[in-house]
PDB file of C-alpha atoms in Angstrom:
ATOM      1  CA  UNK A   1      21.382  -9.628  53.552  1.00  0.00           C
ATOM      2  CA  UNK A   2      18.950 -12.358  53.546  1.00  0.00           C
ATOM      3  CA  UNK A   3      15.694 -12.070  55.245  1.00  0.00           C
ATOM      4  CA  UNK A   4      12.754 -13.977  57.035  1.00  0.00           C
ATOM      5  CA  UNK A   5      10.472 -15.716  54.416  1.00  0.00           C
ATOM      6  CA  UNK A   6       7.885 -13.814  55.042  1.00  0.00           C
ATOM      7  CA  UNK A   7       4.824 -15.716  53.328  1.00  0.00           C
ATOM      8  CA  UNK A   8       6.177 -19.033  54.919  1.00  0.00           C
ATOM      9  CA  UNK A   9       6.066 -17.572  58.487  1.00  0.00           C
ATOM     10  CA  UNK A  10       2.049 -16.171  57.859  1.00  0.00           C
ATOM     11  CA  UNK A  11       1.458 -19.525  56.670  1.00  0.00           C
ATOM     12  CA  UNK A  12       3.481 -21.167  59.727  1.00  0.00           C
ATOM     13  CA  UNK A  13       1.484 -18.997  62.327  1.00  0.00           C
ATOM     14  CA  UNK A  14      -1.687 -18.332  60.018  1.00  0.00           C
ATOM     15  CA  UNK A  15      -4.552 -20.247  59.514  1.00  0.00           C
ATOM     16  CA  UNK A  16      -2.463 -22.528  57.330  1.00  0.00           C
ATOM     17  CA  UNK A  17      -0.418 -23.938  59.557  1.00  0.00           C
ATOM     18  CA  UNK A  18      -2.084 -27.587  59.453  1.00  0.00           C
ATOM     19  CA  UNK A  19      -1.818 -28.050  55.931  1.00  0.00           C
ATOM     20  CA  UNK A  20       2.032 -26.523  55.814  1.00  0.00           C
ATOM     21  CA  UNK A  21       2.947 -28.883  58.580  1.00  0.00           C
ATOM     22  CA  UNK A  22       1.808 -31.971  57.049  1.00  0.00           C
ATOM     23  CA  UNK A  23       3.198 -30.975  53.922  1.00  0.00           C
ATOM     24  CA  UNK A  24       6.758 -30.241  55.685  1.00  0.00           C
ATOM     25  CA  UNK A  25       6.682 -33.583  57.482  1.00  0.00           C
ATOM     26  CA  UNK A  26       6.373 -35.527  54.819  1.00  0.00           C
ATOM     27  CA  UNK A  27       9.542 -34.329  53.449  1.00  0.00           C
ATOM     28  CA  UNK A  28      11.277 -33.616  56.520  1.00  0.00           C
ATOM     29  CA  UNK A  29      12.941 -37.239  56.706  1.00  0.00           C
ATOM     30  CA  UNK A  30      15.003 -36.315  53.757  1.00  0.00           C
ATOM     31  CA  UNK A  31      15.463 -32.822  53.993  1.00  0.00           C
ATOM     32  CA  UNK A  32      18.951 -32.123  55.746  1.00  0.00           C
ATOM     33  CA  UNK A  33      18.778 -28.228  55.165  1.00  0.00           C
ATOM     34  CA  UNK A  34      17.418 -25.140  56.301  1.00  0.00           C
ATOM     35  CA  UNK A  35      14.961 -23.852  53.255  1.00  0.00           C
ATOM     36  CA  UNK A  36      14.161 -20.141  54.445  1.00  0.00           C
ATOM     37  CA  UNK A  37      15.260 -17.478  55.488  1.00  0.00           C
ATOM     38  CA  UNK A  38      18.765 -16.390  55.987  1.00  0.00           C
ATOM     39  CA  UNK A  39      19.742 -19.657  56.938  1.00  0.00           C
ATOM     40  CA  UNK A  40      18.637 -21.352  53.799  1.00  0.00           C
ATOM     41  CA  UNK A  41      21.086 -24.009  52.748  1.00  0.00           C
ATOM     42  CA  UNK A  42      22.613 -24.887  56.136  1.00  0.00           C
ATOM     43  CA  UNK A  43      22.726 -27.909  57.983  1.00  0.00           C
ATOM     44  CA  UNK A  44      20.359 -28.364  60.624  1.00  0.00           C
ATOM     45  CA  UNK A  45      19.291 -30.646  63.778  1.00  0.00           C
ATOM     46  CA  UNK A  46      15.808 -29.584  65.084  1.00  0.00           C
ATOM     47  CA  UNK A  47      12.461 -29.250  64.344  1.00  0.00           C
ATOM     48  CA  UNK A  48       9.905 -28.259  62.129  1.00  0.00           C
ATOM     49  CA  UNK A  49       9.870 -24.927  62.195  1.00  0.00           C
ATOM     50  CA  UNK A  50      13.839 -25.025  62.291  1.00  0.00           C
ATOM     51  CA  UNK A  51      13.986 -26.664  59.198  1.00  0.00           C
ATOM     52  CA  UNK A  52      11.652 -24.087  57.833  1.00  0.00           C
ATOM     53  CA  UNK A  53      13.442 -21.179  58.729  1.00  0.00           C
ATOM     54  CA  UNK A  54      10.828 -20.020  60.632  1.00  0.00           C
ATOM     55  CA  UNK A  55      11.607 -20.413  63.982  1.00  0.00           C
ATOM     56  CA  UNK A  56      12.189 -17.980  66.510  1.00  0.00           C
ATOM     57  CA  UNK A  57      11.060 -15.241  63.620  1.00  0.00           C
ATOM     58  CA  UNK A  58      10.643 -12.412  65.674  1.00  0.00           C
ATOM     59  CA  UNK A  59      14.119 -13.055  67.342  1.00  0.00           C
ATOM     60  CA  UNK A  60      15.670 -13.592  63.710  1.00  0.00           C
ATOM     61  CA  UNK A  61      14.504 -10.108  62.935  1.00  0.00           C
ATOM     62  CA  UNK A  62      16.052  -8.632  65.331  1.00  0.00           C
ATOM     63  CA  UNK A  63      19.606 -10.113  65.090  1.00  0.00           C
ATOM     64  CA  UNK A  64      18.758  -9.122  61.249  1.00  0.00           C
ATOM     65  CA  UNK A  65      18.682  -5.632  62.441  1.00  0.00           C
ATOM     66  CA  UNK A  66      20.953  -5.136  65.008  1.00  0.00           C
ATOM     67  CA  UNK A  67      24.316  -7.698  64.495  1.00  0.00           C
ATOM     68  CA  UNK A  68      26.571  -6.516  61.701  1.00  0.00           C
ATOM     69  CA  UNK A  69      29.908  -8.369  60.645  1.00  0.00           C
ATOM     70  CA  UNK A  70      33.058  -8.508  62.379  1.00  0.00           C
ATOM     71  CA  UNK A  71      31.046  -8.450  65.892  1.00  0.00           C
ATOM     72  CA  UNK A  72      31.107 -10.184  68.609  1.00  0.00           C
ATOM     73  CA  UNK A  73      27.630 -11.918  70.085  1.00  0.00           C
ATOM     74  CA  UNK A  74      27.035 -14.147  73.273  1.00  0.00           C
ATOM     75  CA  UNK A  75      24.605 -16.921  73.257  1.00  0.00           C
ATOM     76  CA  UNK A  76      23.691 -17.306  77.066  1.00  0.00           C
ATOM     77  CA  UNK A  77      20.942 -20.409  76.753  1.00  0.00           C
ATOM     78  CA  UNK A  78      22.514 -21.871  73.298  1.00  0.00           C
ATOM     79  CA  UNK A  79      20.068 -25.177  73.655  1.00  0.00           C
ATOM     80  CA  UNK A  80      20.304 -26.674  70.161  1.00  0.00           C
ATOM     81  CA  UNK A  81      22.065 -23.903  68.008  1.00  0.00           C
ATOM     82  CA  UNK A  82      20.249 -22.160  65.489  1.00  0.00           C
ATOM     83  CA  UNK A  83      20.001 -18.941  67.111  1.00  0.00           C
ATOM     84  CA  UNK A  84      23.924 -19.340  67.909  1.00  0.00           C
ATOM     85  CA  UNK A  85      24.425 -19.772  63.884  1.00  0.00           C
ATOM     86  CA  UNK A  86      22.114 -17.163  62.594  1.00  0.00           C
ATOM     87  CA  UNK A  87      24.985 -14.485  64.944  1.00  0.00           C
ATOM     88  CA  UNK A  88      27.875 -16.894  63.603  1.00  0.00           C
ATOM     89  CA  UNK A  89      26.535 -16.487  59.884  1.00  0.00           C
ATOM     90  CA  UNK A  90      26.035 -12.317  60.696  1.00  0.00           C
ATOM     91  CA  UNK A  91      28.929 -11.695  62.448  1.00  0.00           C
ATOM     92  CA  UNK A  92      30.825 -13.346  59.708  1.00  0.00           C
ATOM     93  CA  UNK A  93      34.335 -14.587  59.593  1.00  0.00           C
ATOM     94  CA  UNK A  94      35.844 -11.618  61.099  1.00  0.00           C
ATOM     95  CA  UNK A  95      33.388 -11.608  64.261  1.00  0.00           C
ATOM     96  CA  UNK A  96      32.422 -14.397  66.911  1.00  0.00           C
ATOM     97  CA  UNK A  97      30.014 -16.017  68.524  1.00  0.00           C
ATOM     98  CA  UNK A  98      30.302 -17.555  71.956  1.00  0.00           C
ATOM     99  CA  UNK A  99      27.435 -20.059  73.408  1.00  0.00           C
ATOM    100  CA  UNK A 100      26.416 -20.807  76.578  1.00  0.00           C
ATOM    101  CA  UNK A 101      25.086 -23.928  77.284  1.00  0.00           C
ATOM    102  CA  UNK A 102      25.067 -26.083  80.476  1.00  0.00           C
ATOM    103  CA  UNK A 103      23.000 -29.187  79.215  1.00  0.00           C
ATOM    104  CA  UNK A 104      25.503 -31.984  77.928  1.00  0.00           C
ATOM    105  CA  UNK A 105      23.306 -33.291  75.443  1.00  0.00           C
ATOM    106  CA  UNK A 106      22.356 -30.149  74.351  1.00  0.00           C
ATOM    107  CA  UNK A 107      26.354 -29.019  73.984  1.00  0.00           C
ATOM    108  CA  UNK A 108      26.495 -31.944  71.840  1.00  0.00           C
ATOM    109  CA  UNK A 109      23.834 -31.211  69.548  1.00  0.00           C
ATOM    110  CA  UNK A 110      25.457 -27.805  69.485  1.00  0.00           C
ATOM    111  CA  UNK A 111      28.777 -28.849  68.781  1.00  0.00           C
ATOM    112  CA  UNK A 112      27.361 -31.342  66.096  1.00  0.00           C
ATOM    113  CA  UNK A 113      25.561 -29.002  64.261  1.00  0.00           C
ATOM    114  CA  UNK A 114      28.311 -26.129  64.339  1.00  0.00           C
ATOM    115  CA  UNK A 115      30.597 -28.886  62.811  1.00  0.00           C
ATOM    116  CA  UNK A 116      28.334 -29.923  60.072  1.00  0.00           C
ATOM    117  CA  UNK A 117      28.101 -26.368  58.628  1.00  0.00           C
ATOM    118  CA  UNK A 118      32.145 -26.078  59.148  1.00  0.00           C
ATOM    119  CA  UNK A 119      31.390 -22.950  61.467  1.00  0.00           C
ATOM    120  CA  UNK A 120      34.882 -21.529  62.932  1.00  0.00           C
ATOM    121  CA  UNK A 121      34.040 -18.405  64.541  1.00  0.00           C
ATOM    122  CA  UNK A 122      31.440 -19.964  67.163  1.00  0.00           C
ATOM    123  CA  UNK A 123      32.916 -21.252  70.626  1.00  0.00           C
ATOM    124  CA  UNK A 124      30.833 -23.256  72.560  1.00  0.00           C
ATOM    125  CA  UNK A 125      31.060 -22.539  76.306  1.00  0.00           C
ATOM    126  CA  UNK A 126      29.715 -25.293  78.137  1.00  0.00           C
ATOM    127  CA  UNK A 127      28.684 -23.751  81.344  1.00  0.00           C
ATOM    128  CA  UNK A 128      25.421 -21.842  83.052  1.00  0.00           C
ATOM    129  CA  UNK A 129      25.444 -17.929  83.408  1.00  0.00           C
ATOM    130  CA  UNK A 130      24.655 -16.365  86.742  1.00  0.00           C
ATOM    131  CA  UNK A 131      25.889 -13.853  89.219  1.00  0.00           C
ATOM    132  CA  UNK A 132      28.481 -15.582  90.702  1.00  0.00           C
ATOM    133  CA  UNK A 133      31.420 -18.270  89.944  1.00  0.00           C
ATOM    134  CA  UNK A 134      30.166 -21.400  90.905  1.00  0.00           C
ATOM    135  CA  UNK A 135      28.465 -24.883  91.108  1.00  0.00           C
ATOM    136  CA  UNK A 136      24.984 -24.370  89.941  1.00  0.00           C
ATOM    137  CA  UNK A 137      21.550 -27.032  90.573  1.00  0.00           C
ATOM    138  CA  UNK A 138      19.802 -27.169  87.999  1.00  0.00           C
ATOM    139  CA  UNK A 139      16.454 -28.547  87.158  1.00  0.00           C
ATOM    140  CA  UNK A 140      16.023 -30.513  83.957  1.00  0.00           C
ATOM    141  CA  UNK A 141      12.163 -29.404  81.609  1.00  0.00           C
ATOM    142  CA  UNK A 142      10.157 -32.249  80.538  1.00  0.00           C
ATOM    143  CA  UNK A 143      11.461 -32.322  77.375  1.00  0.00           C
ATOM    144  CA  UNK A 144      15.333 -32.493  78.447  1.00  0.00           C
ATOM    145  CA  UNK A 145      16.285 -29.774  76.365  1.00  0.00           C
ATOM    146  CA  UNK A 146      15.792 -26.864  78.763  1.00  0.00           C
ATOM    147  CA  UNK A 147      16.819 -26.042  82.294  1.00  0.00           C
ATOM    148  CA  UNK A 148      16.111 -23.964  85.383  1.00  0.00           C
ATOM    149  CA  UNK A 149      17.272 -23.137  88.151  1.00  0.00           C
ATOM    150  CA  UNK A 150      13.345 -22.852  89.369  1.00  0.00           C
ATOM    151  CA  UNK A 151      12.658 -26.406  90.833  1.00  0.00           C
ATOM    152  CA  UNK A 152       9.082 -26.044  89.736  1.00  0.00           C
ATOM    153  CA  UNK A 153      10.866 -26.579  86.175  1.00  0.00           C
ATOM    154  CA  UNK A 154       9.448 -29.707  84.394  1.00  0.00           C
ATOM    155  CA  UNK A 155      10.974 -33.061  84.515  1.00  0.00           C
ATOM    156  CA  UNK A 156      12.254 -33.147  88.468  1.00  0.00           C
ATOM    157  CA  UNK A 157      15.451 -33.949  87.261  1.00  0.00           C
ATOM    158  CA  UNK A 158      18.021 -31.993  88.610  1.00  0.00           C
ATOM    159  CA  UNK A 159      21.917 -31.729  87.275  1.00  0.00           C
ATOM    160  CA  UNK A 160      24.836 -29.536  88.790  1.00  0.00           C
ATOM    161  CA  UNK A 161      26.890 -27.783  86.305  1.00  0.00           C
ATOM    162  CA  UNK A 162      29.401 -24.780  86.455  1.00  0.00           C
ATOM    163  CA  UNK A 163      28.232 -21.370  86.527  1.00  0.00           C
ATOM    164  CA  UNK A 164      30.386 -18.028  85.476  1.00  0.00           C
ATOM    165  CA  UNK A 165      29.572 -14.313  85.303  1.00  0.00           C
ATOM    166  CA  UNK A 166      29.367 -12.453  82.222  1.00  0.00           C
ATOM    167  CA  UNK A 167      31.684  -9.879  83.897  1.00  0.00           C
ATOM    168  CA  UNK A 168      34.489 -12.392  84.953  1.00  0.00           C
ATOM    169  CA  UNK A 169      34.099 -14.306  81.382  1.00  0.00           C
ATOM    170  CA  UNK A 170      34.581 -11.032  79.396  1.00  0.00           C
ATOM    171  CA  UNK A 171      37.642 -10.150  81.283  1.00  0.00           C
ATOM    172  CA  UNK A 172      39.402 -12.925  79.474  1.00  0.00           C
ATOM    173  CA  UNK A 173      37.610 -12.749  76.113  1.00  0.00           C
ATOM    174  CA  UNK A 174      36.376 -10.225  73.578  1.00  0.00           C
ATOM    175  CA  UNK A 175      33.259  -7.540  74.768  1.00  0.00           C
ATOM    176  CA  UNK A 176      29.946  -8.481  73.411  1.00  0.00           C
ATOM    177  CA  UNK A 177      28.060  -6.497  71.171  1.00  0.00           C
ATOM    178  CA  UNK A 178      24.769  -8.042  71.264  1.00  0.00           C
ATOM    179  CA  UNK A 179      23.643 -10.697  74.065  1.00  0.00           C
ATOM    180  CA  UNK A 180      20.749 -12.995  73.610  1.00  0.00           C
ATOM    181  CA  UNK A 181      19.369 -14.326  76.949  1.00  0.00           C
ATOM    182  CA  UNK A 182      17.228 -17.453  77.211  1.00  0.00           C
ATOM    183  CA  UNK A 183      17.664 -19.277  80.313  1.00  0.00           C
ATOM    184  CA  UNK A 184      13.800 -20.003  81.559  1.00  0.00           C
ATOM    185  CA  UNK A 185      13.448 -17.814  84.180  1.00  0.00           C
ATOM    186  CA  UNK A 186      17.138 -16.730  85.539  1.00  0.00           C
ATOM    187  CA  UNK A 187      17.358 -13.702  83.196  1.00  0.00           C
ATOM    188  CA  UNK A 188      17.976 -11.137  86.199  1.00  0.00           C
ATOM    189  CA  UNK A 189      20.449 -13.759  87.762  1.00  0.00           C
ATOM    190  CA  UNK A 190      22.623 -13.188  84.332  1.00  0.00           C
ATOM    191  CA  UNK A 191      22.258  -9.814  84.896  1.00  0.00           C
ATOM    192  CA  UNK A 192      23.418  -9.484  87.947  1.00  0.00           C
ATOM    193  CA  UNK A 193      25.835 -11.176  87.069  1.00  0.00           C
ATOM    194  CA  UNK A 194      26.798  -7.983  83.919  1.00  0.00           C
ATOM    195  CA  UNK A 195      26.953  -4.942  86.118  1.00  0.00           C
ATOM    196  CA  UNK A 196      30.421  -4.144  84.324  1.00  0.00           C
ATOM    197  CA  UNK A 197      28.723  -5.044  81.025  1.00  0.00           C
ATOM    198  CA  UNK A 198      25.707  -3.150  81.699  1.00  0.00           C
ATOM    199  CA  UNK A 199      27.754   0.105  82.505  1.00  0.00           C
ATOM    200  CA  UNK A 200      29.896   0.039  79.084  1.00  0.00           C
ATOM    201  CA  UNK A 201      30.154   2.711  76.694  1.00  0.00           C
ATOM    202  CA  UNK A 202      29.722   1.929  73.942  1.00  0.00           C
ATOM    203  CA  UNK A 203      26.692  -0.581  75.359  1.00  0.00           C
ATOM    204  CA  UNK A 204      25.907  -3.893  74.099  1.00  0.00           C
ATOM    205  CA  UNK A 205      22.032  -4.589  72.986  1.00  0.00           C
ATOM    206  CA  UNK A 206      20.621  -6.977  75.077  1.00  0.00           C
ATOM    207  CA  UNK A 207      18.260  -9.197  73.721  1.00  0.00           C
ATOM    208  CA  UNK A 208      16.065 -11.450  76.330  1.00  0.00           C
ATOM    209  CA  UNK A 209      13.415 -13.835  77.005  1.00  0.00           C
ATOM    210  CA  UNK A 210      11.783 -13.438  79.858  1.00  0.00           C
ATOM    211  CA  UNK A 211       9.524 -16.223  81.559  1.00  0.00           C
ATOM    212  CA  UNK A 212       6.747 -14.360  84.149  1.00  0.00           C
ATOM    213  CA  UNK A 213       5.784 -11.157  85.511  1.00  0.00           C
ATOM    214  CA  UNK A 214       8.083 -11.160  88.207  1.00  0.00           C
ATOM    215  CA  UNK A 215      10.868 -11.708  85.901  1.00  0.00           C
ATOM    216  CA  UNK A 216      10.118  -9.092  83.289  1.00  0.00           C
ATOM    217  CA  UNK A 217       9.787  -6.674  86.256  1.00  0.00           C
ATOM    218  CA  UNK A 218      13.219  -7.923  87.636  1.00  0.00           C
ATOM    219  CA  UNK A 219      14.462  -7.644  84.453  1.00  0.00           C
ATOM    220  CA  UNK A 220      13.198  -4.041  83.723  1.00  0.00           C
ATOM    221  CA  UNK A 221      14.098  -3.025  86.847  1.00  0.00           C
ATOM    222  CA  UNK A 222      18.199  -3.460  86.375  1.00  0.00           C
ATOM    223  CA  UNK A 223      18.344  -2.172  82.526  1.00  0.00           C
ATOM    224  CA  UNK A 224      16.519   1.005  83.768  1.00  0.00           C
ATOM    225  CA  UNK A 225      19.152   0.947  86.348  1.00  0.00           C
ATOM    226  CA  UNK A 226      21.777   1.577  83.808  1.00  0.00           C
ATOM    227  CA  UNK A 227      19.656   3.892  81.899  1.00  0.00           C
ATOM    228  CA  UNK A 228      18.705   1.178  79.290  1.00  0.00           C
ATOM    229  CA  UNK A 229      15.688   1.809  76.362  1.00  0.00           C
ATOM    230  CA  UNK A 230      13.543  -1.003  76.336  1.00  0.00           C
ATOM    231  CA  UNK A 231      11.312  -2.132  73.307  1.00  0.00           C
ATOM    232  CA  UNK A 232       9.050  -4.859  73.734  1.00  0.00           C
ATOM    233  CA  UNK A 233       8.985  -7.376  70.923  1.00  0.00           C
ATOM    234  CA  UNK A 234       5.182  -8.312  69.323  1.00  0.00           C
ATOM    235  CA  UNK A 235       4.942 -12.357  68.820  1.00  0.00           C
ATOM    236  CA  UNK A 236       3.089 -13.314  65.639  1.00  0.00           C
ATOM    237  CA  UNK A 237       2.287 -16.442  67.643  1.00  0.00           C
ATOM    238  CA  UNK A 238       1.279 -15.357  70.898  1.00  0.00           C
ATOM    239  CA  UNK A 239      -0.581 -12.544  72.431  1.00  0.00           C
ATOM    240  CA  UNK A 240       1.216  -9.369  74.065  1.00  0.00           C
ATOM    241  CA  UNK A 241       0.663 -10.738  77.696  1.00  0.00           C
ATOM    242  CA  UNK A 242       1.745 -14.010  77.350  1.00  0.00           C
ATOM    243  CA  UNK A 243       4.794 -15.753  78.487  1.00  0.00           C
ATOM    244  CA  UNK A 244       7.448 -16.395  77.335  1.00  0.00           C
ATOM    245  CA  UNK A 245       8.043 -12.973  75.246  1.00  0.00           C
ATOM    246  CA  UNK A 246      10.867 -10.962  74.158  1.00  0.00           C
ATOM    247  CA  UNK A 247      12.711  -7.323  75.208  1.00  0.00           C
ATOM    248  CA  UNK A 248      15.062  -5.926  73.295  1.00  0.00           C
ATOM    249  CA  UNK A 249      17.319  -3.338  75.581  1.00  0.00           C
ATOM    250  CA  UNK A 250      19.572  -0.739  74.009  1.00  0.00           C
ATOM    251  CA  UNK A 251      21.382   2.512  75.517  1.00  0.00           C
ATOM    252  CA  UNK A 252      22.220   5.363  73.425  1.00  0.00           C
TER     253      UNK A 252
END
């Protein structure tokens, strides 16, 4: 199985960055692949670091260790679709991969880029996740490609979209294996929103970003609930108490 480029990302996040960087964008304009990593080769429609491979590489590690083919992943907080291929290209053709994405431009983008690599075994869901079926406000970042439903959350924007449980979803569609949550700041909303989930046996690894103190205590406080291990992850990039970071949650 294909791994991280290792010497790319300590050159990414390493005192090298500047040169690498000016490098990559000169070429960027014509590159329309991925170059690293076990994406290497497919289509792509981000940035930089996308391009490189090296985004998210902490994240990519640990879908490299923990998704295996023929399972089934959910994407809660798709936004542009890489993470949502790396699970469709390790779940393989006999597993799937169902995103989660509220943002219409972003479910574009998504849908887009899962098209250009001819990826079949990714469904694009295009509503929120949180405790309850229903219409959700949402507030739009600065950058339009993130949302929360925090109204301190960037732009001032706001957009209503449909919300679902991961309980009531997964009554009607395969059990996840592995869930990746990223949905700036409404991780223990999703949660609540998985007590069914949360209670299986075999249990799914959760993987999650969480955005503050009082959401990584939130958080913490419903895995331990259901008798959940949980790992933090280290960020090459960042140090140990900053925000946004990474769990990973697992019950054996």
């Amino acid at each position: 199985m294909s791994r991280v480029n290792h010497w790319l990302t300590r050159w990414w996040w390493g005192p090298f960055r500047r040169p690498l960087e000016a490098a990559a964008r000169r070429v960027q304009p014509r590159q329309q692949s991925i170059i690293s990593g076990p994406l290497r080769g497919y289509r792509y429609a981000g940035g930089l670091a996308q391009m490189l491979g090296v985004y998210e590489f902490d994240v990519q590690q640990v879908m490299l260790e923990n998704i295996r083919p023929g399972q089934i992943v959910y994407d809660v907080g798709a936004n542009n679709g890489f993470i949502s291929t790396l699970a469709s290209h390790l779940v393989g053709k006999s597993g799937r991969v169902f995103a989660f994405e509220p943002l219409p431009a972003n479910v574009s983008t998504l849908s887009a880029l899962l098209t250009a690599n001819d990826t079949t075994n990714c469904e694009v869901v295009p509503v929120a996740v949180s405790d309850m079926t229903t219409d959700l406000t949402l507030f739009v970042g600065n950058s339009h490609a993130t949302a929360s439903v925090q109204q301190n959350h960037g732009s001032g924007e706001r957009i209503t979209v449909s919300s679902v449980p991961l309980d009531a979803f997964a009554t009607a569609h395969p059990l996840p294996d592995f869930v990746k949550i990223d949905v700036e700041g409404a991780e223990g909303l999703v949660l609540r929103g998985a007590e069914t989930l949360l209670r299986r046996n075999p249990a799914p690894i959760w993987l999650i970003e969480v955005h503050s103190t009082e959401s990584e205590r939130d958080v913490r406080h419903i895995l331990q609930q259901h008798h959940y291990s949980i790992q933090p992850i280290q960020s090459r990039r960042k140090r140990a108490s900053e925000y946004p970071r990474h769990i990973v949650a697992t019950k054996s």
